Short mmCIF file of C-alpha atoms and ligand atoms in Angstrom, two decimals:
data_model
loop_
_atom_site.label_atom_id
_atom_site.label_comp_id
_atom_site.label_asym_id
_atom_site.label_seq_id
_atom_site.Cartn_x
_atom_site.Cartn_y
_atom_site.Cartn_z
CA MET A 1 -40.81 -75.29 85.28
CA GLU A 2 -37.65 -73.47 84.79
CA VAL A 3 -34.99 -72.50 81.37
CA ARG A 4 -32.23 -74.44 81.24
CA LYS A 5 -31.11 -74.68 77.45
CA ALA A 6 -30.33 -72.35 74.94
CA VAL A 7 -30.33 -74.37 71.27
CA LEU A 8 -28.37 -72.80 68.86
CA PRO A 9 -28.77 -73.51 65.05
CA VAL A 10 -25.36 -73.27 63.43
CA ALA A 11 -25.48 -75.40 60.29
CA GLY A 12 -26.17 -72.57 57.50
CA TRP A 13 -24.14 -73.05 54.95
CA GLY A 14 -24.12 -69.11 54.86
CA THR A 15 -24.14 -69.07 51.18
CA ARG A 16 -24.34 -65.63 50.59
CA PHE A 17 -20.86 -64.62 52.76
CA LEU A 18 -19.20 -67.41 50.06
CA PRO A 19 -15.93 -68.28 49.27
CA ALA A 20 -15.37 -66.59 53.18
CA THR A 21 -17.67 -69.75 54.42
CA LYS A 22 -16.19 -72.30 52.98
CA ALA A 23 -13.95 -72.92 55.84
CA MET A 24 -15.19 -70.28 58.30
CA PRO A 25 -18.62 -70.83 60.06
CA LYS A 26 -20.29 -67.14 58.99
CA GLU A 27 -20.93 -67.50 62.76
CA MET A 28 -16.98 -66.81 63.71
CA PHE A 29 -17.24 -63.78 61.73
CA PRO A 30 -16.29 -60.70 63.78
CA ILE A 31 -17.05 -57.26 64.86
CA ILE A 32 -14.12 -55.98 64.92
CA ASP A 33 -12.51 -58.50 67.85
CA LYS A 34 -15.97 -60.33 68.87
CA PRO A 35 -17.26 -63.22 66.54
CA VAL A 36 -21.26 -62.44 66.16
CA ILE A 37 -21.51 -65.93 68.27
CA GLN A 38 -20.56 -65.30 71.07
CA PHE A 39 -22.70 -62.01 71.29
CA ILE A 40 -25.61 -64.44 71.34
CA VAL A 41 -23.60 -66.77 74.19
CA GLU A 42 -23.09 -63.94 76.28
CA GLU A 43 -26.54 -62.45 76.00
CA CYS A 44 -27.76 -65.61 77.39
CA LEU A 45 -25.03 -66.05 80.23
CA ASP A 46 -26.82 -62.86 80.77
CA ALA A 47 -30.21 -64.55 80.72
CA GLY A 48 -28.91 -67.43 83.47
CA ILE A 49 -29.22 -69.98 81.19
CA GLU A 50 -25.04 -72.01 80.15
CA ASN A 51 -26.43 -74.47 78.78
CA ILE A 52 -26.07 -74.36 75.06
CA ILE A 53 -26.42 -76.94 72.44
CA PHE A 54 -25.21 -75.48 69.24
CA VAL A 55 -26.41 -77.51 65.94
CA THR A 56 -23.85 -77.75 63.55
CA GLY A 57 -23.18 -78.86 61.16
CA ARG A 58 -20.03 -79.35 58.61
CA HIS A 59 -17.22 -76.81 58.23
CA LYS A 60 -18.04 -75.49 62.01
CA ARG A 61 -15.09 -77.25 64.38
CA PRO A 62 -13.91 -73.06 64.86
CA ILE A 63 -17.32 -72.60 66.75
CA GLU A 64 -16.15 -75.52 69.47
CA HIS A 65 -12.66 -74.80 68.86
CA HIS A 66 -13.73 -70.94 69.93
CA PHE A 67 -15.41 -71.55 73.86
CA ASP A 68 -13.17 -74.22 74.75
CA ILE A 69 -10.19 -73.29 76.78
CA ASN A 70 -6.91 -72.71 75.23
CA THR A 71 -4.29 -73.57 77.52
CA ASP A 72 -1.75 -72.63 75.78
CA LEU A 73 -3.22 -69.24 74.75
CA GLU A 74 -3.78 -68.82 78.39
CA LYS A 75 0.38 -69.42 79.37
CA HIS A 76 1.08 -67.57 76.74
CA LEU A 77 -1.06 -63.94 76.92
CA GLU A 78 0.27 -64.77 80.56
CA SER A 79 3.49 -64.52 80.11
CA CYS A 80 3.32 -60.95 78.33
CA GLY A 81 1.65 -59.77 81.38
CA LYS A 82 -1.61 -59.36 78.62
CA THR A 83 -4.04 -59.43 81.54
CA GLU A 84 -6.83 -58.22 80.25
CA LEU A 85 -7.50 -60.21 77.30
CA LEU A 86 -6.29 -63.34 79.64
CA LYS A 87 -9.45 -62.71 81.24
CA ASN A 88 -11.57 -62.46 78.44
CA ILE A 89 -10.17 -65.02 76.69
CA MET A 90 -10.82 -67.17 80.13
CA GLU A 91 -13.95 -66.21 81.03
CA ILE A 92 -16.38 -67.54 78.18
CA SER A 93 -14.80 -70.70 77.95
CA ARG A 94 -14.83 -71.18 82.03
CA LEU A 95 -18.81 -69.94 82.20
CA ILE A 96 -20.36 -72.08 79.83
CA ASN A 97 -22.05 -75.75 79.04
CA PRO A 98 -21.35 -76.23 75.37
CA ILE A 99 -23.33 -79.23 74.14
CA TYR A 100 -22.95 -80.09 70.41
CA ILE A 101 -25.12 -82.06 67.80
CA ARG A 102 -24.90 -82.45 64.20
CA GLN A 103 -27.94 -82.03 61.62
CA LYS A 104 -26.89 -84.33 58.80
CA GLU A 105 -28.70 -82.75 56.21
CA GLN A 106 -29.09 -79.09 56.25
CA LEU A 107 -33.32 -79.52 56.02
CA GLY A 108 -34.60 -76.26 57.84
CA LEU A 109 -34.11 -74.29 60.82
CA GLY A 110 -37.28 -75.66 62.23
CA HIS A 111 -35.88 -79.84 62.13
CA ALA A 112 -32.16 -78.05 63.48
CA VAL A 113 -34.41 -77.52 66.34
CA LEU A 114 -36.14 -81.14 65.72
CA VAL A 115 -32.28 -82.11 65.70
CA ALA A 116 -31.53 -80.41 69.97
CA GLU A 117 -34.28 -83.12 70.94
CA PRO A 118 -32.66 -85.34 73.03
CA VAL A 119 -30.83 -83.06 74.38
CA VAL A 120 -33.46 -80.48 75.45
CA GLY A 121 -35.28 -83.48 76.97
CA TYR A 122 -38.95 -82.31 77.71
CA GLU A 123 -38.39 -78.99 79.55
CA PRO A 124 -39.35 -75.54 77.92
CA PHE A 125 -35.97 -73.86 76.49
CA ILE A 126 -34.95 -71.28 73.81
CA VAL A 127 -34.13 -70.87 70.08
CA CYS A 128 -31.22 -67.74 68.80
CA LEU A 129 -30.58 -67.60 65.55
CA GLY A 130 -27.01 -67.45 65.07
CA ASP A 131 -26.75 -64.73 63.15
CA VAL A 132 -29.24 -62.36 64.52
CA ILE A 133 -27.49 -59.23 67.53
CA LEU A 134 -29.66 -57.47 69.80
CA LYS A 135 -28.83 -54.48 71.54
CA ASP A 136 -31.02 -53.99 74.61
CA GLU A 137 -31.28 -51.38 78.10
CA GLU A 138 -33.03 -55.10 78.93
CA ASN A 139 -31.91 -58.96 78.37
CA VAL A 140 -34.93 -59.62 75.88
CA LEU A 141 -34.53 -63.06 76.33
CA SER A 142 -34.89 -62.41 80.53
CA ARG A 143 -38.10 -60.46 79.34
CA MET A 144 -39.24 -63.78 77.56
CA MET A 145 -38.81 -65.75 80.65
CA GLU A 146 -40.68 -63.92 82.30
CA VAL A 147 -43.97 -63.13 80.25
CA TYR A 148 -43.27 -67.78 80.39
CA LYS A 149 -43.33 -67.96 83.73
CA ARG A 150 -46.73 -65.58 83.99
CA PHE A 151 -48.55 -68.02 81.43
CA GLY A 152 -46.66 -71.32 81.02
CA LYS A 153 -46.70 -71.13 77.35
CA SER A 154 -44.23 -70.11 74.28
CA VAL A 155 -43.00 -66.71 74.09
CA ILE A 156 -41.83 -65.32 70.94
CA ALA A 157 -39.87 -62.57 70.02
CA VAL A 158 -41.46 -59.44 67.59
CA PHE A 159 -39.93 -56.14 66.31
CA GLU A 160 -41.75 -53.70 64.24
CA VAL A 161 -40.08 -54.01 60.30
CA GLU A 162 -41.09 -51.31 57.49
CA GLU A 163 -44.02 -52.60 54.93
CA LYS A 164 -41.22 -53.73 52.42
CA ASP A 165 -39.61 -55.94 54.39
CA VAL A 166 -41.56 -58.35 55.71
CA SER A 167 -40.98 -60.45 52.70
CA LYS A 168 -37.67 -62.10 55.11
CA TYR A 169 -39.48 -62.78 57.52
CA GLY A 170 -41.55 -64.73 59.53
CA ILE A 171 -44.91 -62.78 60.24
CA ILE A 172 -46.94 -63.08 63.23
CA ASN A 173 -50.83 -62.07 63.61
CA GLY A 174 -51.12 -61.22 66.93
CA ARG A 175 -54.01 -59.64 69.62
CA TYR A 176 -52.73 -56.65 72.03
CA ILE A 177 -53.19 -57.91 75.44
CA GLU A 178 -51.63 -55.46 76.65
CA LYS A 179 -47.71 -53.25 76.59
CA ASP A 180 -45.71 -55.18 74.59
CA ILE A 181 -47.53 -58.44 74.70
CA TYR A 182 -49.91 -60.36 71.76
CA ILE A 183 -51.04 -63.62 72.28
CA ILE A 184 -50.70 -65.00 68.18
CA ASP A 185 -53.58 -65.80 66.44
CA ASP A 186 -51.80 -67.17 62.82
CA LEU A 187 -48.27 -66.42 61.39
CA VAL A 188 -46.75 -66.63 57.90
CA GLU A 189 -42.78 -67.03 57.17
CA LYS A 190 -42.04 -64.30 55.00
CA PRO A 191 -44.76 -63.56 53.14
CA LYS A 192 -45.12 -61.08 50.34
CA VAL A 193 -46.29 -57.75 50.43
CA GLU A 194 -50.12 -57.86 50.53
CA GLU A 195 -50.67 -61.36 51.98
CA ALA A 196 -49.02 -60.22 55.49
CA PRO A 197 -51.35 -59.83 58.30
CA SER A 198 -49.35 -57.21 59.48
CA ARG A 199 -45.03 -55.78 60.13
CA LEU A 200 -44.81 -57.34 64.00
CA ALA A 201 -41.92 -59.19 62.68
CA ILE A 202 -40.30 -62.73 64.43
CA VAL A 203 -37.04 -61.62 64.90
CA GLY A 204 -34.73 -64.94 66.20
CA ARG A 205 -35.46 -65.81 69.89
CA TYR A 206 -37.85 -67.97 71.26
CA LEU A 207 -38.95 -69.92 73.84
CA PHE A 208 -40.79 -73.54 73.55
CA THR A 209 -42.68 -75.63 75.50
CA PRO A 210 -41.15 -79.06 74.70
CA ARG A 211 -44.36 -79.48 72.96
CA ILE A 212 -43.23 -78.02 69.72
CA PHE A 213 -40.80 -80.91 68.95
CA GLU A 214 -44.02 -82.49 68.61
CA LYS A 215 -45.23 -80.52 65.92
CA LEU A 216 -41.75 -80.44 64.30
CA LYS A 217 -42.03 -83.85 63.34
CA ILE A 218 -44.94 -83.59 61.82
CA THR A 219 -44.72 -80.81 59.89
CA PRO A 220 -43.93 -80.62 55.69
CA PRO A 221 -41.34 -78.73 54.42
CA GLY A 222 -42.59 -75.31 53.58
CA LYS A 223 -41.57 -72.08 51.74
CA GLY A 224 -37.88 -73.18 50.72
CA GLY A 225 -38.98 -76.64 50.92
CA GLU A 226 -37.39 -76.02 53.90
CA ILE A 227 -39.09 -77.55 56.69
CA GLN A 228 -40.23 -73.87 58.23
CA LEU A 229 -39.97 -74.25 62.43
CA THR A 230 -43.28 -71.01 62.21
CA ASP A 231 -44.85 -73.49 60.12
CA ALA A 232 -44.02 -75.41 63.59
CA ILE A 233 -45.49 -72.86 65.55
CA LYS A 234 -48.96 -72.89 63.68
CA LEU A 235 -49.80 -76.41 64.35
CA LEU A 236 -48.29 -75.44 68.27
CA LEU A 237 -50.90 -72.69 68.17
CA GLU A 238 -53.65 -75.54 67.32
CA GLU A 239 -52.71 -76.94 70.61
CA GLU A 240 -51.68 -74.10 73.26
CA ALA A 241 -51.36 -70.40 72.65
CA VAL A 242 -48.61 -68.38 72.06
CA TYR A 243 -47.29 -65.69 73.17
CA ALA A 244 -45.31 -62.72 71.49
CA ILE A 245 -43.03 -60.44 73.23
CA LYS A 246 -42.65 -56.97 70.66
CA ILE A 247 -39.13 -54.89 71.57
CA ASP A 248 -38.01 -52.27 70.31
CA SER A 249 -34.16 -52.99 70.47
CA LYS A 250 -31.67 -52.09 67.88
CA VAL A 251 -31.51 -55.73 65.82
CA TYR A 252 -28.48 -56.08 63.73
CA ASP A 253 -29.09 -58.43 60.77
CA THR A 254 -25.19 -59.74 60.54
CA GLY A 255 -26.46 -62.94 57.95
CA THR A 256 -26.48 -60.75 55.28
CA PRO A 257 -23.34 -58.41 53.59
CA MET A 258 -24.96 -55.26 54.30
CA GLY A 259 -26.10 -56.16 57.77
CA TYR A 260 -22.44 -57.19 58.63
CA ILE A 261 -21.16 -53.74 57.32
CA GLN A 262 -23.44 -52.15 59.06
CA THR A 263 -23.41 -53.68 62.39
CA ILE A 264 -19.20 -53.78 62.32
CA LEU A 265 -20.02 -49.56 61.74
CA ASP A 266 -22.23 -49.62 64.48
CA PHE A 267 -20.23 -51.13 66.73
CA ALA A 268 -16.94 -49.01 66.38
CA LEU A 269 -18.90 -45.56 66.40
CA GLN A 270 -19.27 -46.96 69.66
CA ARG A 271 -15.74 -47.64 70.70
CA GLU A 272 -13.65 -44.70 72.09
CA ASP A 273 -10.75 -46.12 70.86
CA LEU A 274 -11.76 -46.81 67.25
CA ARG A 275 -15.17 -44.02 66.59
CA ASP A 276 -13.06 -40.29 65.98
CA GLY A 277 -10.35 -41.95 63.52
CA LEU A 278 -13.80 -43.36 61.59
CA ILE A 279 -15.67 -40.61 61.56
CA LYS A 280 -13.22 -39.14 59.82
CA TYR A 281 -12.58 -42.04 57.79
CA ILE A 282 -15.84 -41.97 56.49
CA LYS A 283 -16.00 -37.98 56.34
CA SER A 284 -13.33 -38.20 53.88
CA LEU A 285 -14.82 -40.90 52.11
CA ILE A 286 -18.63 -38.63 51.35
CA ILE A 287 -16.19 -36.20 49.89
CA GLU A 288 -14.18 -38.49 47.50
CA THR A 289 -17.31 -39.76 46.24
CA SER A 290 -19.57 -36.33 46.70
CA GLU A 291 -16.50 -34.61 44.06
CA VAL A 292 -16.91 -37.62 41.51
C1 G1P B 301 -35.63 -66.94 60.12
C2 G1P B 301 -37.56 -67.55 60.48
C3 G1P B 301 -38.04 -65.80 60.00
C4 G1P B 301 -37.09 -65.27 60.90
C5 G1P B 301 -35.94 -65.00 60.78
C6 G1P B 301 -35.83 -64.32 61.41
O1 G1P B 301 -35.16 -67.07 58.12
O2 G1P B 301 -37.69 -68.09 59.41
O3 G1P B 301 -39.09 -66.37 60.44
O4 G1P B 301 -38.35 -64.68 60.88
O5 G1P B 301 -35.05 -66.50 60.66
O6 G1P B 301 -33.62 -63.38 61.76
P1 G1P B 301 -34.32 -66.76 57.71
O7 G1P B 301 -33.59 -65.41 58.21
O8 G1P B 301 -32.63 -67.71 58.40
O9 G1P B 301 -34.57 -67.58 56.70
#
């Protein structure tokens, strides 16, 4: 069955960014001039997925406005001849079919995915976390869809992290099948370093068979008292195979202040209009700090 839908859980509080996230979703934070969530939506579109199911919560209205058609703004840009900007603004809202569902209670990532069940129905679907941007020559979702076509089972993208970072992620224990493809034997959410079965961390891109919903319904609260997606995948493993695809993409975790700053710097350094000025500024800062 073809993969046609992506679920983007975006209901989190964004506590690490308070007070900025009191009324503004962290997914709308700009990476210079594009909100984080737009990068993820573009990744879905690149992979041919236009039905985007946002699982939202309180204070997430700006996301709805962002993907809506803003005729006033379009008229304004047209009247002042800003055609490039106009094209940019028009494109994204016309290319996707956004669907919004409220997660009434924040019971965890697993619960957020389960909330999307009535819209997803009984078909395979993608889940993309709303604060992880991937940069790769090849679209990771497309690669995952290829693996799904071959095996007909769920596929999870993983990347190698340093040992000290394993406790920040879901970690898999997988058996190597062929280049970059593993079959998962076990997985654990945010293990202690000494308990981690590997350094292969779940990156925030999943492709599920609809059976995951059955498992989410019976997943008890886990780490942090939340219904964890990782725990539901573990239950799924008892019934059907789950594959992992190891990616070498650059992973930007915009969900922490440090990750957010690094993402902005990296993207700015790749822009011709900003690069030279930024390098000059960073150099001046380094000189200043070395003089202290
Ligand atoms: C979530 C998942 C975790 C995954 C991570 C990737 O954790 O629960 O398995 O490795 O995203 O960013 P969170 O970062 O939301 O706590």
